MMTF fields as JSON, N, C-alpha, C and O atoms, coordinates in Angstrom:
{
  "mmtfVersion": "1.0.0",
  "mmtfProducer": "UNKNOWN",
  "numBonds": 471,
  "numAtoms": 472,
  "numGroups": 118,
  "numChains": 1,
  "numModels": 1,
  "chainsPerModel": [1],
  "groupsPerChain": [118],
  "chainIdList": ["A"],
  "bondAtomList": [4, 2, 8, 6, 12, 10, 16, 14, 20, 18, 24, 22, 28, 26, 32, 30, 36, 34, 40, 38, 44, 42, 48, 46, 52, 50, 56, 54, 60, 58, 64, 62, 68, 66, 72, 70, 76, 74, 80, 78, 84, 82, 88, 86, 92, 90, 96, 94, 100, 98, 104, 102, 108, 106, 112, 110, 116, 114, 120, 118, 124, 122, 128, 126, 132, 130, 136, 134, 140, 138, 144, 142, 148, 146, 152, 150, 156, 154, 160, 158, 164, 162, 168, 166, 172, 170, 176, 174, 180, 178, 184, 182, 188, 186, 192, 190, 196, 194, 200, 198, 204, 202, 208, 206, 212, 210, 216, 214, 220, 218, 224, 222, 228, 226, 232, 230, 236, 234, 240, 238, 244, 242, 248, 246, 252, 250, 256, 254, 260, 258, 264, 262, 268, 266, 272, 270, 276, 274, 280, 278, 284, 282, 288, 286, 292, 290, 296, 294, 300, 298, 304, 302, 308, 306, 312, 310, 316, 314, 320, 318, 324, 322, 328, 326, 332, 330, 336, 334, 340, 338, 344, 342, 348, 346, 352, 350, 356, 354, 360, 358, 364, 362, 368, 366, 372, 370, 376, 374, 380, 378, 384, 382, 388, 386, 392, 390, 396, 394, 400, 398, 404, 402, 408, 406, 412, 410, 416, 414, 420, 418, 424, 422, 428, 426, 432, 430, 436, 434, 440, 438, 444, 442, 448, 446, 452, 450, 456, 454, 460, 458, 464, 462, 468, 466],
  "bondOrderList": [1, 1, 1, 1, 1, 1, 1, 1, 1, 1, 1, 1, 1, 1, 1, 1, 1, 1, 1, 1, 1, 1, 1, 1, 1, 1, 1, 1, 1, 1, 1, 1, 1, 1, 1, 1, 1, 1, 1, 1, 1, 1, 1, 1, 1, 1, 1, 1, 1, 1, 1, 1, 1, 1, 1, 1, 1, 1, 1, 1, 1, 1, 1, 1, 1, 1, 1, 1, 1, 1, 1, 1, 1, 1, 1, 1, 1, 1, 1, 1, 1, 1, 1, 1, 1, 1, 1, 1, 1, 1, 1, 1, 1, 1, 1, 1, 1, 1, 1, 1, 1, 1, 1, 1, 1, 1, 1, 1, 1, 1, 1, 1, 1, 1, 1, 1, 1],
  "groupList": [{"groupName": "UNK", "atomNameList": ["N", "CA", "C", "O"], "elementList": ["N", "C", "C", "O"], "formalChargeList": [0, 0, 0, 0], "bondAtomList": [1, 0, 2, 1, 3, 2], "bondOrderList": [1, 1, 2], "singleLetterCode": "X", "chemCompType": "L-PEPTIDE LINKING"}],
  "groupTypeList": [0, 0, 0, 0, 0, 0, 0, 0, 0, 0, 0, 0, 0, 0, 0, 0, 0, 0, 0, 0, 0, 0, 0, 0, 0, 0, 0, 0, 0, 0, 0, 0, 0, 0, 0, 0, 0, 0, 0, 0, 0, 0, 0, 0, 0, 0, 0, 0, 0, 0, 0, 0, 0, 0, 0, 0, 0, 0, 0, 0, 0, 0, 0, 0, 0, 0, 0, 0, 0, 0, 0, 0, 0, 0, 0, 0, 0, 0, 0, 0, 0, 0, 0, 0, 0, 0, 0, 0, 0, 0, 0, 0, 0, 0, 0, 0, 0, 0, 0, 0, 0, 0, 0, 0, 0, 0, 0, 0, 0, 0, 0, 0, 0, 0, 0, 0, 0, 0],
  "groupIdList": [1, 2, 3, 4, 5, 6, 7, 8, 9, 10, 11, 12, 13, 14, 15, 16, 17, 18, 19, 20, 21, 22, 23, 24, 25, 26, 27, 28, 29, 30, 31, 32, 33, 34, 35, 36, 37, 38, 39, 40, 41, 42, 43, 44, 45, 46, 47, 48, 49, 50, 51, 52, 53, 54, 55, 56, 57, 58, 59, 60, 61, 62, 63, 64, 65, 66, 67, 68, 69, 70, 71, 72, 73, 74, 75, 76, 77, 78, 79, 80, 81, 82, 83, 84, 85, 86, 87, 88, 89, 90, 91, 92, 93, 94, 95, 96, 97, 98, 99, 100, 101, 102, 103, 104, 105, 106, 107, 108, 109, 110, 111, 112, 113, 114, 115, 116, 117, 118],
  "secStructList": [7, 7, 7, 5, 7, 7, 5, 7, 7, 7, 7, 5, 7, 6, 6, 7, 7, 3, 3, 3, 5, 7, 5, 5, 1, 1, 7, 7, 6, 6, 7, 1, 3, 3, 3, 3, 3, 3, 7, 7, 6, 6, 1, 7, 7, 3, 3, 3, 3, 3, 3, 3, 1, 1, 7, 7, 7, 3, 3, 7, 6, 6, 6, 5, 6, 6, 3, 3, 7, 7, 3, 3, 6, 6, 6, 6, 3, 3, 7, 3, 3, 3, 7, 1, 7, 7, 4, 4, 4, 7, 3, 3, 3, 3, 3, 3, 3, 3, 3, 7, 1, 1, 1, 7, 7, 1, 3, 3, 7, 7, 7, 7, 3, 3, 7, 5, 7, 7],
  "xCoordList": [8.065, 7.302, 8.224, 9.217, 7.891, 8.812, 7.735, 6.783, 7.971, 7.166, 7.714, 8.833, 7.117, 7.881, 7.475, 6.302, 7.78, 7.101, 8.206, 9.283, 7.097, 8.006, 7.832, 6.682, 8.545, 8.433, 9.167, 9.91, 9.102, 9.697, 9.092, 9.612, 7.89, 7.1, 6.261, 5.924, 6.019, 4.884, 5.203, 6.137, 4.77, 4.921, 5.918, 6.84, 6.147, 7.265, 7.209, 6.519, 7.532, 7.712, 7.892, 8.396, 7.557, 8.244, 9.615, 9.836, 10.696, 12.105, 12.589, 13.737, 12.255, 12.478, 12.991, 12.882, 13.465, 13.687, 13.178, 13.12, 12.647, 12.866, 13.807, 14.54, 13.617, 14.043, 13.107, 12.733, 12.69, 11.848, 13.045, 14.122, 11.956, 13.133, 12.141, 10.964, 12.695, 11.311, 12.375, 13.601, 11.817, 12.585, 12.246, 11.098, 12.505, 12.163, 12.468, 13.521, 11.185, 11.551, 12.479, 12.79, 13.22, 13.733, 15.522, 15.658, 16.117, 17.492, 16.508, 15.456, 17.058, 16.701, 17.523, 17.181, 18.879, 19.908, 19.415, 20.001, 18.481, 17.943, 17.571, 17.682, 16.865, 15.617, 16.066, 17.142, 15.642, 16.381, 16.508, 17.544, 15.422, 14.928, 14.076, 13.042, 14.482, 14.245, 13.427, 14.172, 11.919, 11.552, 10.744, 10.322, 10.644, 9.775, 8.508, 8.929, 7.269, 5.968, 5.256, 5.234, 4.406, 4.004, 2.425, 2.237, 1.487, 0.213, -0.457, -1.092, -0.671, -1.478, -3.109, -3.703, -3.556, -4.98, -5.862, -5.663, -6.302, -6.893, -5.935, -6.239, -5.024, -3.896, -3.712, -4.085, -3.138, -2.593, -1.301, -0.661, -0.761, 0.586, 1.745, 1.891, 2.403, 3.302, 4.791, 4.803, 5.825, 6.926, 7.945, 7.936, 8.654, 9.28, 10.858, 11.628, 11.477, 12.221, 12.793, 12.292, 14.234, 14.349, 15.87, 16.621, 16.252, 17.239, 17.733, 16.783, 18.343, 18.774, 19.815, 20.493, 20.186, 21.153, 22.323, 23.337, 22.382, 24.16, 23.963, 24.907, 22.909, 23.153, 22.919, 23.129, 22.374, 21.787, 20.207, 19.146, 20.418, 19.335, 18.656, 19.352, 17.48, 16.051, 15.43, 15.472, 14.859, 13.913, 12.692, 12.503, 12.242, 10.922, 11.551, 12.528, 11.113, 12.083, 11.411, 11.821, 10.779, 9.776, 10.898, 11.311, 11.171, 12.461, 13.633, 14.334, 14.227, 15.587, 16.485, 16.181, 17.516, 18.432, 17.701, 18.554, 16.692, 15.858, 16.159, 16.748, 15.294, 15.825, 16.962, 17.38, 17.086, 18.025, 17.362, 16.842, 17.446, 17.155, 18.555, 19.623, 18.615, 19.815, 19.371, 18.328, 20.034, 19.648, 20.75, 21.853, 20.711, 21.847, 21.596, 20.539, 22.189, 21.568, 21.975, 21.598, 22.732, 23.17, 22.612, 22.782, 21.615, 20.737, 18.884, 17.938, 18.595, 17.722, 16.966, 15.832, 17.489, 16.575, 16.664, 17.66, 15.883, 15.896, 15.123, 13.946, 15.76, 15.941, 15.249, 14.984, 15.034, 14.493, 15.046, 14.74, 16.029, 16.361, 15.674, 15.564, 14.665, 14.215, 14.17, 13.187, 15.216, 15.629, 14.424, 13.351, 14.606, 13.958, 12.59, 12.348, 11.596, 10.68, 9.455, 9.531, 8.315, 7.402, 6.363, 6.271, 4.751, 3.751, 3.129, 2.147, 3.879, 3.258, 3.58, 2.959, 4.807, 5.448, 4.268, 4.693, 3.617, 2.107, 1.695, 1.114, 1.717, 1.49, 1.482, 1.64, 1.273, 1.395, 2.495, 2.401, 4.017, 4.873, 4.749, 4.561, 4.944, 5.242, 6.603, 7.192, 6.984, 8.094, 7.483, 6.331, 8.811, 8.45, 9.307, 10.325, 9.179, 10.042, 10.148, 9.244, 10.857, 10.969, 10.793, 10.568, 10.805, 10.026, 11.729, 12.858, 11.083, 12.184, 12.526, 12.454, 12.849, 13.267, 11.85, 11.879, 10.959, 9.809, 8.936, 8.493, 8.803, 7.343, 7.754, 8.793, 6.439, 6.741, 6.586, 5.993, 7.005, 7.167, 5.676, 4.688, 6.008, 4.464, 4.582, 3.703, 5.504, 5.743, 5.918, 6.86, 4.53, 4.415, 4.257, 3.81, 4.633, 4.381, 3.303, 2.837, 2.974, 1.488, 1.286, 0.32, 2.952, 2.558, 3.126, 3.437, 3.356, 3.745, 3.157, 2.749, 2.958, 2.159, 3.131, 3.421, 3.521, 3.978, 3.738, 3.75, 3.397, 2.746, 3.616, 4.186, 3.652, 4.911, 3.809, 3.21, 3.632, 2.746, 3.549, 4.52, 2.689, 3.31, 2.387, 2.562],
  "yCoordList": [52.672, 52.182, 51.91, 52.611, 50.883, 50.306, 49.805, 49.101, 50.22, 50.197, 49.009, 48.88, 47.676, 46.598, 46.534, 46.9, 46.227, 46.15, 44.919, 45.035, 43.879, 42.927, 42.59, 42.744, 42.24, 41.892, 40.779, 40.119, 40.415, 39.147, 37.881, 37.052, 37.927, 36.891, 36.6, 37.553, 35.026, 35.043, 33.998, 33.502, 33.364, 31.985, 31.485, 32.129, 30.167, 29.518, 27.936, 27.344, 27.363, 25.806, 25.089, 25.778, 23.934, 22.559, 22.688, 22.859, 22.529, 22.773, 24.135, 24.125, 25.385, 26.462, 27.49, 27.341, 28.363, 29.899, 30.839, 31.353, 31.269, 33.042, 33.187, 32.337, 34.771, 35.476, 36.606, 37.445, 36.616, 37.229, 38.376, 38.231, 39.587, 40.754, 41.399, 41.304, 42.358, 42.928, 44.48, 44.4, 45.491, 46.707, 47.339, 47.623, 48.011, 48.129, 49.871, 50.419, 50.637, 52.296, 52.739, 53.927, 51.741, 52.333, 51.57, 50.49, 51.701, 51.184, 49.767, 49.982, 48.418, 47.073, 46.454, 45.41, 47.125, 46.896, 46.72, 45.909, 47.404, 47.304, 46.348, 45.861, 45.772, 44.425, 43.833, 44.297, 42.657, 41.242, 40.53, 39.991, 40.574, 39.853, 40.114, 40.765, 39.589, 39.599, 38.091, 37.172, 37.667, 36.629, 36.683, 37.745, 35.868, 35.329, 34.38, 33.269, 34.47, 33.679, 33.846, 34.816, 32.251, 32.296, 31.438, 30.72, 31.745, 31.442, 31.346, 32.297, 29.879, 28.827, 29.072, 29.848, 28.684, 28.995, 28.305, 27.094, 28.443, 27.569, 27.1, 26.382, 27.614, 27.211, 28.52, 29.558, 28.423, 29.718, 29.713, 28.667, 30.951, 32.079, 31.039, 31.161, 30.2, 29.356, 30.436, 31.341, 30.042, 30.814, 29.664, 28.434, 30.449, 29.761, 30.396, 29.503, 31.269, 31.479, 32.488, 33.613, 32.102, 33.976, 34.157, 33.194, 35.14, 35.679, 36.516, 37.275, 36.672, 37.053, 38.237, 37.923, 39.439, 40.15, 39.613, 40.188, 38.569, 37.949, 36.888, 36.226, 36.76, 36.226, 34.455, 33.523, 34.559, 33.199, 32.771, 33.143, 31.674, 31.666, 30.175, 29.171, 30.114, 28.973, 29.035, 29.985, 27.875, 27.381, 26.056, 25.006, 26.585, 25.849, 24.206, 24.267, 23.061, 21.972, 21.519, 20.447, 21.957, 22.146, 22.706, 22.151, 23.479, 24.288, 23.887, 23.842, 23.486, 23.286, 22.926, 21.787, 23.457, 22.932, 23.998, 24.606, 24.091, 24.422, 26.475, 27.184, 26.652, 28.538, 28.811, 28.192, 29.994, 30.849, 32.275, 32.975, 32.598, 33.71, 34.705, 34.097, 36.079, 36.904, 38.387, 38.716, 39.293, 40.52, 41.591, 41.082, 42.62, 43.452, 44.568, 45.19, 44.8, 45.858, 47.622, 48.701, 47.224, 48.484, 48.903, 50.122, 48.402, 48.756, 48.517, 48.729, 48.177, 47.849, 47.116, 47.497, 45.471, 44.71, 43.354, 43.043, 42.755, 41.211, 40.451, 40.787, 38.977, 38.366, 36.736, 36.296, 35.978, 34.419, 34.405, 35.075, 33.581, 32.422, 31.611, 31.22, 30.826, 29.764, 28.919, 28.712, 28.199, 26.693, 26.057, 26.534, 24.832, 23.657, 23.938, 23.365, 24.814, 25.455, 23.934, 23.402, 23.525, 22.831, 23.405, 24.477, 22.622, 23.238, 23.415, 24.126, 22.614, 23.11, 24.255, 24.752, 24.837, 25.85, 27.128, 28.245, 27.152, 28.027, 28.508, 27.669, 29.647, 30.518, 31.968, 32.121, 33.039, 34.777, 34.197, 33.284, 35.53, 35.352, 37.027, 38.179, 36.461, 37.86, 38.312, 37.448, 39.332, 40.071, 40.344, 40.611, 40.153, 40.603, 40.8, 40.151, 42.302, 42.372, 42.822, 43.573, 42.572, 42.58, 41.644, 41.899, 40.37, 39.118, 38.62, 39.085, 37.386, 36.409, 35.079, 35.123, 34.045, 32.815, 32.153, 31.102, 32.479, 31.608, 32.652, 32.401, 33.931, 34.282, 35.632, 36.286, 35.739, 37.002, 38.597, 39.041, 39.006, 41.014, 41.635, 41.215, 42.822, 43.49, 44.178, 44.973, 43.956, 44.898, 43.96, 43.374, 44.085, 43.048, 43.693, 44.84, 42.993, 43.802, 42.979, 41.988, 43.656, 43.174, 41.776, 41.406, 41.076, 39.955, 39.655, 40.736, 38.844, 38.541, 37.445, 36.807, 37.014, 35.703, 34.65, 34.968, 33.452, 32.552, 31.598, 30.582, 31.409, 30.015, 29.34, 29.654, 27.585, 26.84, 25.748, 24.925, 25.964, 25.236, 24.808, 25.376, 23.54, 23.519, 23.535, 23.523],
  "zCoordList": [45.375, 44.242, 43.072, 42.877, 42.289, 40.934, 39.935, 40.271, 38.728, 37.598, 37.353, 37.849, 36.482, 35.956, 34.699, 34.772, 33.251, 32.72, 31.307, 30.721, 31.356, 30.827, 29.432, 29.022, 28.738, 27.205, 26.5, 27.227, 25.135, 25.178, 24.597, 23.851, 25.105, 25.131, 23.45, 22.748, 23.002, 21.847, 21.458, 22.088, 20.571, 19.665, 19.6, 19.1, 20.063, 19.874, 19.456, 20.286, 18.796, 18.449, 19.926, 20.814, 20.18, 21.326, 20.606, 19.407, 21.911, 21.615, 21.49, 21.934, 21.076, 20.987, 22.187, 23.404, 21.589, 23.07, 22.786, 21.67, 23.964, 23.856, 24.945, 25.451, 25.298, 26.319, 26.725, 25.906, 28.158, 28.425, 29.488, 30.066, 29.247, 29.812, 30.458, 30.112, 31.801, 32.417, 32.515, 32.435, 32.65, 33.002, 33.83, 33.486, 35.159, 35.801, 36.065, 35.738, 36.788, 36.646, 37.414, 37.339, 38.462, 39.059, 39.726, 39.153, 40.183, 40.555, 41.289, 41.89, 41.105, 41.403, 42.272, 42.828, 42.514, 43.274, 44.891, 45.609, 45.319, 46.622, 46.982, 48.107, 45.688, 46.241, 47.043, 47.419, 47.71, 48.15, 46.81, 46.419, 46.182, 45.084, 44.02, 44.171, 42.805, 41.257, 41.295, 41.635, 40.98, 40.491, 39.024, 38.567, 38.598, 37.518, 37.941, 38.263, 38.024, 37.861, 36.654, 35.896, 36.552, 35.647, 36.027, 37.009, 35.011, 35.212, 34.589, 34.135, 34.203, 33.193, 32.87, 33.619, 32.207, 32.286, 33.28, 33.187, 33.73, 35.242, 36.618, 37.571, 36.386, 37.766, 38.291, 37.745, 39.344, 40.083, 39.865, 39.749, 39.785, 39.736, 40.542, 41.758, 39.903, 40.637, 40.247, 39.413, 41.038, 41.133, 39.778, 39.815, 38.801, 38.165, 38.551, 38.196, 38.983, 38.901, 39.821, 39.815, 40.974, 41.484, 41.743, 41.587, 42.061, 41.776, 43.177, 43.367, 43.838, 44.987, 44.733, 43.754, 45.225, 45.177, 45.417, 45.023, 46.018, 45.962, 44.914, 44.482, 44.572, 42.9, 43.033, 42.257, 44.442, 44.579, 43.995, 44.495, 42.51, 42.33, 42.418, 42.268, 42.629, 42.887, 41.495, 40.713, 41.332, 40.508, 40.481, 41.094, 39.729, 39.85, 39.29, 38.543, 39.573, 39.337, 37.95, 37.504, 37.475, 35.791, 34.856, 33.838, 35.191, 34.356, 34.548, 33.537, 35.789, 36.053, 34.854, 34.499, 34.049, 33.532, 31.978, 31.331, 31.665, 31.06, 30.747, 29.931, 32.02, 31.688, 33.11, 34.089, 32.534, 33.296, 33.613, 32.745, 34.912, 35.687, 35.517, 35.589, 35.314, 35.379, 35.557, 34.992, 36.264, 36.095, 35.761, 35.561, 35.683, 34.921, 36.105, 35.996, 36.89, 37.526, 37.332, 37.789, 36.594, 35.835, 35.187, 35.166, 34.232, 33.32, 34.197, 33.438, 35.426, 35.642, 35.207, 34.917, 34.979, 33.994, 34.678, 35.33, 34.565, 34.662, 33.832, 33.7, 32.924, 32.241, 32.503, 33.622, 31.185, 31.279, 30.293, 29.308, 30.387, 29.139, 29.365, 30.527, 27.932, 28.008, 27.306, 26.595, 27.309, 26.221, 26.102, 26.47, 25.519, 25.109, 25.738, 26.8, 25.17, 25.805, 25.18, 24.072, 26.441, 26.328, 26.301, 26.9, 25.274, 25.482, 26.935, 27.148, 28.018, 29.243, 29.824, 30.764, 29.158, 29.656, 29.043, 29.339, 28.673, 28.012, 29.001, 29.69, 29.489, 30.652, 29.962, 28.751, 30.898, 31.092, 32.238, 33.058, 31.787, 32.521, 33.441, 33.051, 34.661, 35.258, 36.068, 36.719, 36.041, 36.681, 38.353, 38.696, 39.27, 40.764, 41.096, 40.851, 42.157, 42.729, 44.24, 44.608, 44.93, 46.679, 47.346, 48.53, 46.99, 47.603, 47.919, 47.766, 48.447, 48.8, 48.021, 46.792, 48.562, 48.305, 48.073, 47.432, 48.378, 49.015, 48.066, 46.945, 48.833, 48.647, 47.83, 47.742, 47.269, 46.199, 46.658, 47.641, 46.063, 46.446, 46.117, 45.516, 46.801, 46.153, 44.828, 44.496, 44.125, 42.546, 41.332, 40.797, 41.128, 39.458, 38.256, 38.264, 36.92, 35.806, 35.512, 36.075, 34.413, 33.66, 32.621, 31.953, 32.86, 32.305, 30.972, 30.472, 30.304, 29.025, 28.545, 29.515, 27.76, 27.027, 25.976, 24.823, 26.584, 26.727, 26.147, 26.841, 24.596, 23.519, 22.743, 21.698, 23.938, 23.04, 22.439, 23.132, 20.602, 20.384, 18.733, 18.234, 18.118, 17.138, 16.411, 15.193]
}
């Protein structure tokens, strides 16, 4: 079992960043995988972002060039840089972990809230 619990998230201008950070209760070094999803108001939980223990990472092609996926595993954390942030990018972001390339893990945090508005 792994607690996630992510923060980070809130108001931002079109063009703007945050950085979204998730912490996790326990050593993350095991996973296969560190992802990021996110989930719009009326859409389903699409995958934006993941992160592989050899540090191979995927992205959603919405973001590409846009954020950055990273984790620290020394500190148990994983990270979203998110540049030139759009109002479509307006989602609850969530933390996962144990999943793969494809599909997501069974350990989510509770979400963060995601408003690129002007």
């Amino acid at each position: 079992q792994v607690q996630l619990v992510e923060s980070g998230g809130g108001l931002v201008l079109p063009g703007g960043s945050l950085r979204l950070s998730c912490a996790a209760s326990r050593s993350i070094f095991n996973f296969n995988a560190m992802g990021w999803y996110r989930q719009a108001p009326g859409k389903e939980r699409e995958l934006v972002a993941v992160i592989t223990w050899g540090r191979v990472t995927k992205y959603a092609d919405s973001v590409k060039g846009r954020f950055t996926i990273s984790t620290d595993n020394s500190k148990n954390m994983a990270y979203l840089q998110m540049n030139s942030l759009k109002p479509e990018d307006t989602a609850i972001y969530y933390c996962n972990a144990g999943g793969g390339f494809t599909t997501a893990g069974p350990y989510w945090g509770q979400g963060t809230q995601v408003t690129v508005s002007s």
